Coordinates of C-alpha atoms and ligand atoms in Angstrom, one line a residue:
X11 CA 0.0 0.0 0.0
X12 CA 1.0 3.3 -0.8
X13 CA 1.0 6.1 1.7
X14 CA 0.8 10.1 1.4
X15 CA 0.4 12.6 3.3
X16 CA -1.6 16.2 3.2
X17 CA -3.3 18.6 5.2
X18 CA -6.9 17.9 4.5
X19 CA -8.2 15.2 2.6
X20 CA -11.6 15.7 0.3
X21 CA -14.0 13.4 -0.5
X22 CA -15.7 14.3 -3.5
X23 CA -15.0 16.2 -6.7
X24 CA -18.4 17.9 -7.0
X25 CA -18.8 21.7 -6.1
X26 CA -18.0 20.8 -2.1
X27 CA -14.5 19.4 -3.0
X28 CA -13.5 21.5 -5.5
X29 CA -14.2 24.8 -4.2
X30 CA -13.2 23.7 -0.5
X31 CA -9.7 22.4 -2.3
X32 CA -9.4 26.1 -4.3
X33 CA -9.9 28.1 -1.1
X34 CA -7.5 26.1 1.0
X35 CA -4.7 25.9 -1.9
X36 CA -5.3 30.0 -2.4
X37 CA -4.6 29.7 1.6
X38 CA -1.4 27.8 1.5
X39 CA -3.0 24.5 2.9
X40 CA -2.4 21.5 1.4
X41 CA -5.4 19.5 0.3
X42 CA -6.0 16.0 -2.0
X43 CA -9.3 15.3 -3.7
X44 CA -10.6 11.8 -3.9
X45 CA -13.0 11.3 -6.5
X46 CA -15.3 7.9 -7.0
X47 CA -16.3 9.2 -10.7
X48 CA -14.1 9.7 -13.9
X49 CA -13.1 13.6 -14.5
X50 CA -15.2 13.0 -17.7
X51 CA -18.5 12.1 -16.0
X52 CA -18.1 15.1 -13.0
X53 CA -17.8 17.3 -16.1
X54 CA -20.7 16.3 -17.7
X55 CA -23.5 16.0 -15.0
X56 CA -25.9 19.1 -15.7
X57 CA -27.0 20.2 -11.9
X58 CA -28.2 23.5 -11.2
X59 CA -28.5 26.8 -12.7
X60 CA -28.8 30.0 -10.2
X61 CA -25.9 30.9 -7.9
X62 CA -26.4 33.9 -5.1
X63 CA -24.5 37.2 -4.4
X64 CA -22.3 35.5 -1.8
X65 CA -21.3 31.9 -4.1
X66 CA -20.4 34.8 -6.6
X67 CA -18.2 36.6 -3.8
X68 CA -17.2 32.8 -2.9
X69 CA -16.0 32.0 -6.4
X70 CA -14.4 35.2 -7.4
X71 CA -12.6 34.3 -3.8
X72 CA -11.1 31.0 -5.1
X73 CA -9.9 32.7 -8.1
X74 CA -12.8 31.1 -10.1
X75 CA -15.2 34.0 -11.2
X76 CA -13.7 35.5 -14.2
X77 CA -15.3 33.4 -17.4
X78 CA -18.7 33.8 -14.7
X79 CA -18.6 37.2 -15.0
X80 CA -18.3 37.2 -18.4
X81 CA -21.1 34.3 -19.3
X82 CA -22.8 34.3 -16.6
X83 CA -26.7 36.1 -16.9
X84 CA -27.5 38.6 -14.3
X85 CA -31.0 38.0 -13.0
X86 CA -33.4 41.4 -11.2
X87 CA -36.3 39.0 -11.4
X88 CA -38.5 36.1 -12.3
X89 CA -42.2 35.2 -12.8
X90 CA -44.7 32.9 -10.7
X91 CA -47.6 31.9 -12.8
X92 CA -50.7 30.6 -11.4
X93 CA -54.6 30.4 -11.9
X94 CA -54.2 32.3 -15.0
X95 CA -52.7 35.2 -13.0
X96 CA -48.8 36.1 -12.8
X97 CA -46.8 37.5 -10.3
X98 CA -43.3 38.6 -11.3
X99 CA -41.0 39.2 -8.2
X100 CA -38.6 42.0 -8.5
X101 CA -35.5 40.9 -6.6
X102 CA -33.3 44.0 -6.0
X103 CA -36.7 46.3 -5.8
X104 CA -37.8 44.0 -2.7
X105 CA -33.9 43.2 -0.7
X106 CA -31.9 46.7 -1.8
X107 CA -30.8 45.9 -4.5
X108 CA -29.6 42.2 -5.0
X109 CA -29.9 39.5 -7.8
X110 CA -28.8 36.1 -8.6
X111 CA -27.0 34.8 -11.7
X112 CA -27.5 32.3 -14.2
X113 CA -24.6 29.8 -14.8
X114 CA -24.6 26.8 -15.0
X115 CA -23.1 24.1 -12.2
X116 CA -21.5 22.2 -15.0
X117 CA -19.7 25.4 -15.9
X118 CA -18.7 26.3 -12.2
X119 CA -17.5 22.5 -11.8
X120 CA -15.8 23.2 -15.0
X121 CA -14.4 26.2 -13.9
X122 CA -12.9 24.7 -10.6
X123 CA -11.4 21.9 -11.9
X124 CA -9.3 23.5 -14.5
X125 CA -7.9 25.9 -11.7
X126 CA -7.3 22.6 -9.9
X127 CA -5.5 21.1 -12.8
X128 CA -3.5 24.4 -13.4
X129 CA -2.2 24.7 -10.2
X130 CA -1.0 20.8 -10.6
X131 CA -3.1 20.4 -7.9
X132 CA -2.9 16.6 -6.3
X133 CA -6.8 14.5 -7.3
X134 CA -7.7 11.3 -7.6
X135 CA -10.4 10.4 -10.2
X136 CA -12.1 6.9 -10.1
X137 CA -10.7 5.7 -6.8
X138 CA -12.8 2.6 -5.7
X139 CA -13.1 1.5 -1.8
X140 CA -12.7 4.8 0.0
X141 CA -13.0 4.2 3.4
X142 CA -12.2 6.5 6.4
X143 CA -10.2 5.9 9.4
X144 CA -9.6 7.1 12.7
X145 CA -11.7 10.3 12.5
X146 CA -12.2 10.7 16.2
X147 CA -8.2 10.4 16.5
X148 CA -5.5 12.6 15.8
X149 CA -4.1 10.9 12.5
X150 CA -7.0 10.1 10.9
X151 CA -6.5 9.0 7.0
X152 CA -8.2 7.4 4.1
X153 CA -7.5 4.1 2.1
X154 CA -9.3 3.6 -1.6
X155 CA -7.8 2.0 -4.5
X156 CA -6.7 4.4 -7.4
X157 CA -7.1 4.4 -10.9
X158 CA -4.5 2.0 -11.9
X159 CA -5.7 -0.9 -8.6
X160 CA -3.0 0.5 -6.6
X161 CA -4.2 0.4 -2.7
X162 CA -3.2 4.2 -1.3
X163 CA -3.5 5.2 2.4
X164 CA -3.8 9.0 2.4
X165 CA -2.5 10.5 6.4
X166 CA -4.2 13.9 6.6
X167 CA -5.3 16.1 9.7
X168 CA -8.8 16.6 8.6
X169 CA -11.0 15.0 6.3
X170 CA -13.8 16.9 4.3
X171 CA -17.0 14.3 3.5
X172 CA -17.7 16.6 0.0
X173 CA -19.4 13.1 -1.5
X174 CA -23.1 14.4 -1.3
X175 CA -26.0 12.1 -0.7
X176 CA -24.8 8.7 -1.4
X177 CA -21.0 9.2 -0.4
X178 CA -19.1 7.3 2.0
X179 CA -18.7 9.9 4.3
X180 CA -21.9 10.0 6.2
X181 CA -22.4 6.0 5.7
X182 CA -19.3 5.9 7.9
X183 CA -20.5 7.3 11.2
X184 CA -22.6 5.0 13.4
X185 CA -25.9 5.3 13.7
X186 CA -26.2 6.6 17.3
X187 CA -24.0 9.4 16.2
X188 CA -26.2 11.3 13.8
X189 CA -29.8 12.2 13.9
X190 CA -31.0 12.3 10.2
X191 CA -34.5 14.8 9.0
X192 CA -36.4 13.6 6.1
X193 CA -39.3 14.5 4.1
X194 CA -40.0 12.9 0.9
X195 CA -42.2 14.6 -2.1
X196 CA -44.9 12.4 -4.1
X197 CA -43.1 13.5 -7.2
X198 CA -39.9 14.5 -8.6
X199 CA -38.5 17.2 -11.6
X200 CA -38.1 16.1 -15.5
X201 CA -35.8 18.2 -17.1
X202 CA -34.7 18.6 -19.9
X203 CA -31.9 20.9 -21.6
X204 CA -31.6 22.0 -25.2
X205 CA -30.0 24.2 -27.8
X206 CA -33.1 26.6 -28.1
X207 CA -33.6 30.0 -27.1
X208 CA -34.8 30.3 -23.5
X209 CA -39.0 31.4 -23.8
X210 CA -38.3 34.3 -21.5
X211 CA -35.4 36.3 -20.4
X212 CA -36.5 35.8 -17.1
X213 CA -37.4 32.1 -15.3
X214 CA -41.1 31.6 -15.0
X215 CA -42.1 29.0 -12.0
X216 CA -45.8 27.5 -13.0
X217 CA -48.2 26.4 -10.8
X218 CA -50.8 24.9 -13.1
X219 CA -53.6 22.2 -12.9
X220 CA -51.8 19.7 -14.4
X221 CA -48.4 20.3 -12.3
X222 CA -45.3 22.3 -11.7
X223 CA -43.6 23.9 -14.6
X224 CA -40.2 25.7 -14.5
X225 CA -38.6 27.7 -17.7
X226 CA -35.1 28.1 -17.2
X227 CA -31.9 28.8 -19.1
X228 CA -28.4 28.5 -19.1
X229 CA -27.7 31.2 -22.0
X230 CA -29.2 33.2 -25.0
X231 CA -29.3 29.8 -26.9
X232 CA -29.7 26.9 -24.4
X233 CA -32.5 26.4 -22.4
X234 CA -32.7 24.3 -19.5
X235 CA -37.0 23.2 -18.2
X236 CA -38.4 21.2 -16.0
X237 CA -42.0 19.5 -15.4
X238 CA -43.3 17.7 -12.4
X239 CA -43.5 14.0 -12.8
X240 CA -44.8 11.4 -10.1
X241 CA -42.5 10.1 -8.2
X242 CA -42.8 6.3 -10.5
X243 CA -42.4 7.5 -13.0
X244 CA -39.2 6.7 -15.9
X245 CA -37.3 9.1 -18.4
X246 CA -37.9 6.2 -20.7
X247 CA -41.4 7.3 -21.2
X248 CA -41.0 10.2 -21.9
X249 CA -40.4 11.3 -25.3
X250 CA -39.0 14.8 -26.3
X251 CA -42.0 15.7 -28.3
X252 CA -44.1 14.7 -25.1
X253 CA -42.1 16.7 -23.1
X254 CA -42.5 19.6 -25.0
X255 CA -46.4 19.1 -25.3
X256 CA -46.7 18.4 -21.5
X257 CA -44.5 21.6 -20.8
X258 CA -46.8 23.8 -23.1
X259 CA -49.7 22.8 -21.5
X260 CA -48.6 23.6 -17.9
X261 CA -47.3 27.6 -19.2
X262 CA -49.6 30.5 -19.8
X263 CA -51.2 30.4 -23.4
X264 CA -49.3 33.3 -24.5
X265 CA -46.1 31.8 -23.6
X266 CA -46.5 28.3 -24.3
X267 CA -47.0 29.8 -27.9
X268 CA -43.6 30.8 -28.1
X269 CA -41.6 28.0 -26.6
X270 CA -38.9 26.7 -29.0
X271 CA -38.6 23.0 -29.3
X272 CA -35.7 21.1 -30.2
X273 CA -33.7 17.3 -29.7
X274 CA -32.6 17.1 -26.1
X275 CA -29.3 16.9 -25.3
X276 CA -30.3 15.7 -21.8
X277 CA -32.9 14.4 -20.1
X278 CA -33.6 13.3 -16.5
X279 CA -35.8 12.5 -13.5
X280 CA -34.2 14.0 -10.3
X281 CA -36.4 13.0 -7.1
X282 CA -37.4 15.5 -4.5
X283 CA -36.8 14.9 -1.0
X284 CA -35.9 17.2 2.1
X285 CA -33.0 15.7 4.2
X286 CA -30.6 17.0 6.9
X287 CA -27.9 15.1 8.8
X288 CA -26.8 16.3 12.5
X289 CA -24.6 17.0 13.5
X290 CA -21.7 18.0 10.2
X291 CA -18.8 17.4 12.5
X292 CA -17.3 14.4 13.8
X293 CA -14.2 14.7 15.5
X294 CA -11.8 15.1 12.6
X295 CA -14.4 14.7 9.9
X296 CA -16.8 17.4 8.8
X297 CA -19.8 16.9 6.1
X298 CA -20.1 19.7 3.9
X299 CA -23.1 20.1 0.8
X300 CA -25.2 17.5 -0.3
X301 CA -23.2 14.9 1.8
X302 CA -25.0 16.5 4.9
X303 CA -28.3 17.9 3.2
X304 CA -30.7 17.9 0.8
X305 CA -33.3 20.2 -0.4
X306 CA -35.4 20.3 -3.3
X307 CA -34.5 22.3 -6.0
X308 CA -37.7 24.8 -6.5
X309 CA -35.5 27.4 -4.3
X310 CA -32.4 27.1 -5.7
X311 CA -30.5 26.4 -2.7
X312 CA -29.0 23.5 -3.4
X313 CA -25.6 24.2 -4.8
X314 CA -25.7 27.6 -2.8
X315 CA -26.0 25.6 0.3
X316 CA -22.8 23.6 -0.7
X317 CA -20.9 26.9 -1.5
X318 CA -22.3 28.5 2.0
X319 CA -20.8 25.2 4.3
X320 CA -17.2 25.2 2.3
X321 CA -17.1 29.2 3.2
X322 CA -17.4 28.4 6.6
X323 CA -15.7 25.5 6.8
X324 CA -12.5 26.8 4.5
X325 CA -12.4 29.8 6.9
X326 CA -12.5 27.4 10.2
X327 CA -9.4 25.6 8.7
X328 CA -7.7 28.7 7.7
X329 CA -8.3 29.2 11.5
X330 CA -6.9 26.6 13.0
X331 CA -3.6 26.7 10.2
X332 CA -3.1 30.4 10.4
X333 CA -4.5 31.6 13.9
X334 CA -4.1 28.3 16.0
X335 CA -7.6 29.1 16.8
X336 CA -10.3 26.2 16.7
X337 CA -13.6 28.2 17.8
X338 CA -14.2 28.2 14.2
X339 CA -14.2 24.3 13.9
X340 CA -15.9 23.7 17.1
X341 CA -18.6 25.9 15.7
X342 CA -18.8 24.8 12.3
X343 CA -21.6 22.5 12.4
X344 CA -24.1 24.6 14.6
X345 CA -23.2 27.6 12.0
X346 CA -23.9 25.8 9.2
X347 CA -27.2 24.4 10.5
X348 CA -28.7 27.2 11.3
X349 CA -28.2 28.4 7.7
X350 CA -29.0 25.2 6.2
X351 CA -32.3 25.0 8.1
X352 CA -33.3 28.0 7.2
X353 CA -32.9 27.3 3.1
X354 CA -34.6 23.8 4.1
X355 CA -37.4 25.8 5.2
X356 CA -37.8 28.1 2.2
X357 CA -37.0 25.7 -0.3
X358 CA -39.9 22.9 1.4
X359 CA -42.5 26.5 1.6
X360 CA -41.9 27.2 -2.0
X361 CA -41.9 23.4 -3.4
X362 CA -45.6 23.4 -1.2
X363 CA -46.8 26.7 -2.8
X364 CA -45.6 26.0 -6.3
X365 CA -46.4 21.9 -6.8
X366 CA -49.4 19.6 -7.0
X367 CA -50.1 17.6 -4.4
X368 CA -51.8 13.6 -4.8
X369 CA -54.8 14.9 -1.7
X370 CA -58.5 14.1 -1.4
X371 CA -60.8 16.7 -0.3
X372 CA -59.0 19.7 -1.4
X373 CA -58.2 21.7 1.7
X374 CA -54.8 21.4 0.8
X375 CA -55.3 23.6 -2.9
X376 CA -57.2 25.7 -1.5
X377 CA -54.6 26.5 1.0
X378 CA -52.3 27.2 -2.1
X379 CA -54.5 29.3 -3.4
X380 CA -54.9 31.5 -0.6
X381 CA -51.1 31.2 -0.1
X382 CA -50.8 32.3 -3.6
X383 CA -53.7 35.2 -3.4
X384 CA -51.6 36.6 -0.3
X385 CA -48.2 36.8 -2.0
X386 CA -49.7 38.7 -5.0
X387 CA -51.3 41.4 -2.6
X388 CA -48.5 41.8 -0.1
X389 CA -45.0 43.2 -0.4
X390 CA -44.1 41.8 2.9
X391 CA -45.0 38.3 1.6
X392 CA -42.9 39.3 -1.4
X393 CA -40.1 40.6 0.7
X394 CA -39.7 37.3 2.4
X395 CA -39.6 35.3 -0.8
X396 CA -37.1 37.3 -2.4
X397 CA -34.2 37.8 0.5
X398 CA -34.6 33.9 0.7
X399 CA -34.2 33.6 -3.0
X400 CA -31.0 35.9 -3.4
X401 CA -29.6 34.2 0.1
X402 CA -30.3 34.8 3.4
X403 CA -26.9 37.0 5.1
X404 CA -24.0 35.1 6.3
X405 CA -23.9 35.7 10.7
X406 CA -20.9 37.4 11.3
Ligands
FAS513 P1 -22.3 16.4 -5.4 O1 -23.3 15.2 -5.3 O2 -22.5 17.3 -6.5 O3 -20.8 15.8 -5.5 C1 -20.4 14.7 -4.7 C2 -19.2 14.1 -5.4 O4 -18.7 13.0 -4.6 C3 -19.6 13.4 -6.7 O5 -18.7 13.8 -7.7 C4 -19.5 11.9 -6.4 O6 -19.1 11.2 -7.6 C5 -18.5 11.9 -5.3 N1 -18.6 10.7 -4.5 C6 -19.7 10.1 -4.1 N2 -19.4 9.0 -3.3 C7 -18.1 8.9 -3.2 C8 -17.2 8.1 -2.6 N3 -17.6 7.0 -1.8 N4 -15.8 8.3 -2.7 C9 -15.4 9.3 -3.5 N5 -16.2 10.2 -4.1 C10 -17.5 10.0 -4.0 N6 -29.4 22.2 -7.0 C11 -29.9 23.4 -7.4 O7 -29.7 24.4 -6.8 N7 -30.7 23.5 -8.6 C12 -31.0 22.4 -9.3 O8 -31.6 22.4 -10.4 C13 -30.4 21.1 -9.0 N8 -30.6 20.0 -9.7 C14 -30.1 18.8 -9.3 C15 -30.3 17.6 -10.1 C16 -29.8 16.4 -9.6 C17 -30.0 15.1 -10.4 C18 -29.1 16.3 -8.4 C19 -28.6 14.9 -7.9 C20 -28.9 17.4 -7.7 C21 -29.4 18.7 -8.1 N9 -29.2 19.9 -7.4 C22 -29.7 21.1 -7.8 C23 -28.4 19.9 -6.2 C24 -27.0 19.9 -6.6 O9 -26.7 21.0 -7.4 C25 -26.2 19.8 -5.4 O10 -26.6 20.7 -4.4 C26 -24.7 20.0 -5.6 O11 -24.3 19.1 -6.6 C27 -24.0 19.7 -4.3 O12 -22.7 19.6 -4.5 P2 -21.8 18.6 -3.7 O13 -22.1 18.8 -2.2 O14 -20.4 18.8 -4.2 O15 -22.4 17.1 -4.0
PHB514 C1 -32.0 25.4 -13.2 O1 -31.9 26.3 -14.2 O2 -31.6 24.3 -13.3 C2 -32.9 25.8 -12.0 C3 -33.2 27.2 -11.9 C4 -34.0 27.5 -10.8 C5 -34.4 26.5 -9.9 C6 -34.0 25.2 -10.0 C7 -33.3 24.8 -11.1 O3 -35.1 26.9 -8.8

């Protein structure tokens, strides 16, 4: 067995790892990525598609933001449609001025990795058998077998579970340990992406009779939409030309007359669920993104979440490196809770308010609806959904 040695090991090549590995190098700590998946098929996964002020500020921290800046889509606004009414929410008019961005987690993954490769920064892609070790020690390490078959024991100081919701990380902490949250929706998001120009300039979230509907983009010429499916349902049955008819039918008339259709050049059925581990820190190992929560994507907090754990965790470790200090480590997992709790919260409210629910009698819609009446007539109901879209402010 071959053994190395680094400062912090990472679990996980996905936005967790590789932003967490760019902050830490940009810090002078060392840091080795150990990645299940080929480079190839990280690259490729399409994933989300609106990033907040402070994953921007995150980014542009790591030395990541400059081909963001210049693709990325600025966005003041978007548009809730429902009972043939719509509601367009003016971001920066409701929370002083703020916005999101449109770009693409393929193209921040892409983005990170390149910087990683440039800075001949040490990874592992396809490593099989990860397995951690003495995490409540004081040399705790990995062992997986690399590429080539050859068994590696990597000695570290920390280790950093970056590999989301069926990693290794959380699987290896006993039960007892960790109390786990879950809610699981009766449906789950069929998207679809495509070289066609986006129907609107803004993203339009549908609430319609026959289901959820979400018009998205990742540029001028590639759109990215979604349509609720039951939660049985297969991509296999689901043809593009069905997809395109279903979509149309679930958008206002006036704009399901101007969607572009086109071939797919992906397709996929993500599940919904709301899941949160506690605690994110065990002794030398700490959870960060997906690997510790789960939210479902109507909010938009998914990869923002990630970015928001590796800020505070990459500053804790920075810390403890730097400062000798460890109030930053001791407090990481409370800190991030709080935070994640609170886009758990806003991401389950908006998935309620925008999807349809399988329920007899109908209390439940009409609950919607008066949710739905309340938010068009009030600006502080506005107010609230807004700040939570743009990201709720770091505590100091
Ligand atoms: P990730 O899951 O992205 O990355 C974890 C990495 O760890 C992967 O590369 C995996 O291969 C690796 N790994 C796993 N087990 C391992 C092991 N044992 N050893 C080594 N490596 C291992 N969020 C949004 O905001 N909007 C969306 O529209 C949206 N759509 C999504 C669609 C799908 C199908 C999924 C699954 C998620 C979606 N998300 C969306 C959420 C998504 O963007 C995540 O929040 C984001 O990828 C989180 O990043 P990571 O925490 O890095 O986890
Ligand atoms: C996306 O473009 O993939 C996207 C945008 C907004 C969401 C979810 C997904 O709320």
């Amino acid at each position: 067995m071959a053994t190395l040695r680094t400062q912090v090991a990472i679990i996980g090549a996905g936005p967790s790892g590789l932003l967490l590995g760019q902050l830490l190098h940009r810090h002078g700590i060392d840091n080795v990525i150990v990645e299940r998946s080929a480079a190839e098929h990280v690259a490729a996964r399409i994933r989300a598609g609106v990033i907040e002020q402070t994953t921007i500020e995150l980014l542009d921290e790591a030395g990541v933001g400059a081909r963001m800046h210049r693709e990325g889509l600025p966005h003041e606004g978007f548009d809730l449609a429902f009972l043939g009414r719509h509601l367009r929410i003016d971001l920066p008019g409701l929370t002083d001025g703020k916005h999101v961005m449109v770009y693409g987690q393929t193209e921040i993954t892409r983005d990170l990795m390149e910087a990683r490769q440039a800075a001949g920064l040490p990874s592992f892609y396809s490593a099989a058998n990860v397995s951690l070790h003495d995490i409540d020690g004081n040399a705790p390490s990995l062992r997986f077998t690399d590429a080539e078959g050859r068994a590696q024991e990597l000695h570290c100081d920390f280790i950093a579970g970056c590999d989301g919701y069926h990693g290794a990380s959380r699987a290896s902490i006993q039960a007892d340990r960790l109390r786990s949250f879950e809610r699981l929706y009766p449906f789950g998001w069929l998207g679809i992406l495509a070289d066609v120009a986006p129907v609107s300039h803004e993203l339009i979230y549908a609430n319609s009779e026959r289901g959820f509907a979400l018009a998205s983009m990742r540029s001028s010429t590639r759109s990215r939409y979604y349509v609720q499916v039951g939660a049985e349902e297969k991509v296999e049955q689901w043809s593009d030309a069905a997809f395109w008819d279903e979509l149309r039918r679930r958008l206002p008339p006036e704009t399901a007359a101007k969607v572009q259709t086109g071939p797919s050049i992906e397709k996929s059925i993500a599940p919904l669920r709301s899941f949160v581990a506690e605690p994110m820190r065990f002794g030398r190992l700490f959870l960060a993104g997906d690997a510790a929560h789960i939210v479902p994507p109507t909010g938009a907090k998914g990869l923002n979440l990630a970015a928001s754990d590796v800020r505070y965790l990459s500053r804790a470790l920075v810390e403890h490196y730097r400062e000798r200090s460890d109030v930053g480590i001791d407090r990481y997992s409370e800190r991030c809770l709080r935070r994640v709790w609170k886009a758990e919260r806003f991401s389950w409210w908006f998935t309620s308010l925008m999807h349809r629910f399988p329920e007899p009698g109908g209390f439940g819609q009409r609950i919607q609806e008066a949710e739905l009446s309340y938010l068009e007539g009030s600006v502080a109901a506005q107010t609230a959904l807004a700040e939570n879209y743009v990201g709720l402010p770091f505590e100091a």
